[in-house]
Amino acid sequence: HADVIRKFWQHYLPRLKYHNPAIPMTVDRTQTQSGPATLTIFFTQPTNPSDPTTPLPAPTSSTSGDTAPSASYVPTERTVSINMKHRTDAEILTQFMEATKATVVEATPEELEEMRELEEQGARSQRDSARSMEVNKQRKREADMLAQARGDIAAQAA
């Protein structure tokens, strides 16, 4: 389950932060792997009721210990916790989206083209890496054969 949770932290949360820059997000991870794996979402009221895009300040730094979010940060509306143990990353994301009433943002044609180019570049990179490994193996074989031949000649001369 640690790999699934790690995938959620490393892939989904950065994307959520990127696409929601006005929403403060903080990731607090614990050191202990045996404890509960919980994603807690704190909901707050905007500071200015007429401007719902202005959120209350939230903790801005992540912790690496077993601590709760900053004491100066108090959620005013509600808190939702999602148990991440024994769940797939897709299940966690679905629960997150339901809890936050988030909507999926479809990729633009430009973004789809960029993703396709990145996939092609990755495939080319893998092919180039395989070719380089083969060339390096061949060079190593030739160097070994040359060293063996030199060793045989030196042994015959002696």
Coordinates of C-alpha atoms in Angstrom, one line a residue:
H1 CA 0.0 0.0 0.0
A2 CA 3.0 2.3 0.5
D3 CA 3.6 2.5 -3.2
V4 CA 0.0 3.5 -3.9
I5 CA 0.1 6.2 -1.3
R6 CA 3.5 7.4 -2.6
K7 CA 2.1 7.5 -6.1
F8 CA -0.8 9.7 -4.9
W9 CA 1.5 12.0 -3.0
Q10 CA 4.0 12.3 -5.9
H11 CA 1.7 12.4 -8.9
Y12 CA -1.8 13.6 -7.9
L13 CA -1.1 16.2 -5.2
P14 CA 1.4 18.2 -7.3
R15 CA -1.1 18.3 -10.2
L16 CA -3.8 19.4 -7.8
K17 CA -1.5 22.2 -6.5
Y18 CA -0.6 23.2 -10.0
H19 CA -4.2 23.5 -11.2
N20 CA -5.4 25.2 -8.0
P21 CA -2.8 27.8 -7.2
A22 CA -5.3 29.9 -5.1
I23 CA -6.0 27.0 -2.7
P24 CA -3.3 26.6 -0.1
M25 CA -2.3 22.9 0.3
T26 CA 0.2 21.4 2.7
V27 CA 1.4 17.9 2.9
D28 CA 2.3 16.6 6.3
R29 CA 3.9 13.1 6.3
T30 CA 4.6 11.0 9.2
Q31 CA 7.8 9.0 9.7
T32 CA 6.1 5.8 11.0
Q33 CA 5.0 3.4 8.2
S34 CA 3.0 1.2 10.6
G35 CA 0.5 3.8 11.7
P36 CA -2.6 4.9 9.8
A37 CA -2.3 6.4 6.3
T38 CA -4.8 9.2 6.4
L39 CA -5.4 12.1 4.1
T40 CA -7.1 14.9 6.0
I41 CA -8.8 17.8 4.1
F42 CA -9.4 21.0 6.1
F43 CA -12.2 23.2 4.7
T44 CA -12.3 26.9 5.6
Q45 CA -14.5 29.9 5.0
P46 CA -13.2 32.7 2.9
T47 CA -11.9 35.7 4.9
N48 CA -13.9 38.0 2.8
P49 CA -17.5 36.7 2.3
S50 CA -18.0 38.7 -0.8
D51 CA -14.8 37.2 -2.4
P52 CA -14.9 33.4 -2.1
T53 CA -11.6 33.1 -3.9
T54 CA -9.7 34.5 -0.9
P55 CA -9.1 31.6 1.5
L56 CA -7.9 31.7 5.0
P57 CA -4.2 31.3 5.5
A58 CA -3.2 27.7 5.8
P59 CA 0.0 26.1 7.0
T60 CA 2.6 26.7 4.4
S61 CA 5.3 24.3 5.4
S62 CA 5.4 20.5 5.5
T63 CA 6.5 18.5 8.4
S64 CA 8.4 15.3 8.4
G65 CA 7.5 14.3 12.0
D66 CA 4.4 13.0 13.7
T67 CA 2.9 16.5 14.2
A68 CA -0.4 18.0 13.4
P69 CA -0.7 21.1 11.2
S70 CA 0.3 24.5 12.6
A71 CA -1.6 25.4 15.8
S72 CA -2.3 28.8 14.3
Y73 CA -4.4 27.2 11.6
V74 CA -7.9 26.2 12.7
P75 CA -10.4 24.9 10.2
T76 CA -13.6 26.8 10.5
E77 CA -16.0 24.8 8.5
R78 CA -15.3 21.0 8.6
T79 CA -12.7 18.4 8.2
V80 CA -12.8 15.2 6.1
S81 CA -10.4 12.3 6.5
I82 CA -9.8 9.7 3.9
N83 CA -8.2 6.3 4.9
M84 CA -5.6 5.6 2.3
K85 CA -4.6 2.1 3.5
H86 CA -5.4 -0.7 1.1
R87 CA -6.9 1.7 -1.5
T88 CA -5.7 2.3 -5.0
D89 CA -4.6 5.7 -6.1
A90 CA -7.7 6.0 -8.3
E91 CA -10.0 5.2 -5.3
I92 CA -8.2 7.8 -3.2
L93 CA -8.5 10.4 -5.9
T94 CA -12.2 9.6 -6.3
Q95 CA -12.8 10.0 -2.6
F96 CA -10.8 13.3 -2.6
M97 CA -12.9 14.6 -5.5
E98 CA -16.2 13.6 -3.9
A99 CA -15.2 15.2 -0.6
T100 CA -14.1 18.5 -2.2
K101 CA -16.7 18.5 -5.0
A102 CA -13.9 18.9 -7.4
T103 CA -14.4 18.7 -11.2
V104 CA -12.1 17.1 -13.8
V105 CA -10.4 19.7 -16.0
E106 CA -9.9 18.3 -19.5
A107 CA -6.6 18.8 -21.2
T108 CA -6.5 21.3 -24.0
P109 CA -5.4 20.2 -27.5
E110 CA -2.0 21.9 -26.9
E111 CA -1.6 20.0 -23.6
L112 CA -2.6 16.7 -25.3
E113 CA 0.0 17.4 -28.1
E114 CA 2.7 18.1 -25.5
M115 CA 1.9 14.9 -23.6
R116 CA 2.1 12.9 -26.9
E117 CA 5.5 14.5 -27.7
L118 CA 6.7 13.7 -24.2
E119 CA 5.6 10.0 -24.6
E120 CA 7.4 9.8 -27.9
Q121 CA 10.5 11.4 -26.4
G122 CA 10.4 8.8 -23.6
A123 CA 10.1 5.9 -26.1
R124 CA 13.0 7.3 -28.1
S125 CA 15.0 7.7 -24.9
Q126 CA 14.4 4.1 -24.0
R127 CA 15.4 2.9 -27.5
D128 CA 18.6 5.1 -27.3
S129 CA 19.4 3.7 -23.9
A130 CA 19.1 0.1 -25.1
R131 CA 21.3 0.9 -28.1
S132 CA 23.9 2.5 -25.8
M133 CA 23.9 -0.5 -23.5
E134 CA 24.5 -2.8 -26.4
V135 CA 27.3 -0.7 -27.8
N136 CA 28.9 -0.5 -24.3
K137 CA 28.6 -4.3 -24.0
Q138 CA 30.3 -4.8 -27.4
R139 CA 33.1 -2.4 -26.4
K140 CA 33.6 -4.3 -23.1
R141 CA 33.7 -7.6 -24.9
E142 CA 36.3 -6.3 -27.4
A143 CA 38.4 -4.8 -24.6
D144 CA 38.2 -8.1 -22.7
M145 CA 39.3 -10.1 -25.8
L146 CA 42.1 -7.6 -26.5
A147 CA 43.3 -7.9 -22.8
Q148 CA 43.1 -11.7 -23.0
A149 CA 45.1 -11.7 -26.3
R150 CA 47.8 -9.4 -24.8
G151 CA 48.0 -11.6 -21.7
D152 CA 48.5 -14.7 -24.0
I153 CA 51.2 -12.9 -26.0
A154 CA 53.0 -11.8 -22.8
A155 CA 52.8 -15.3 -21.4
Q156 CA 54.3 -16.8 -24.6
A157 CA 57.1 -14.2 -24.6
A158 CA 58.2 -15.1 -21.1

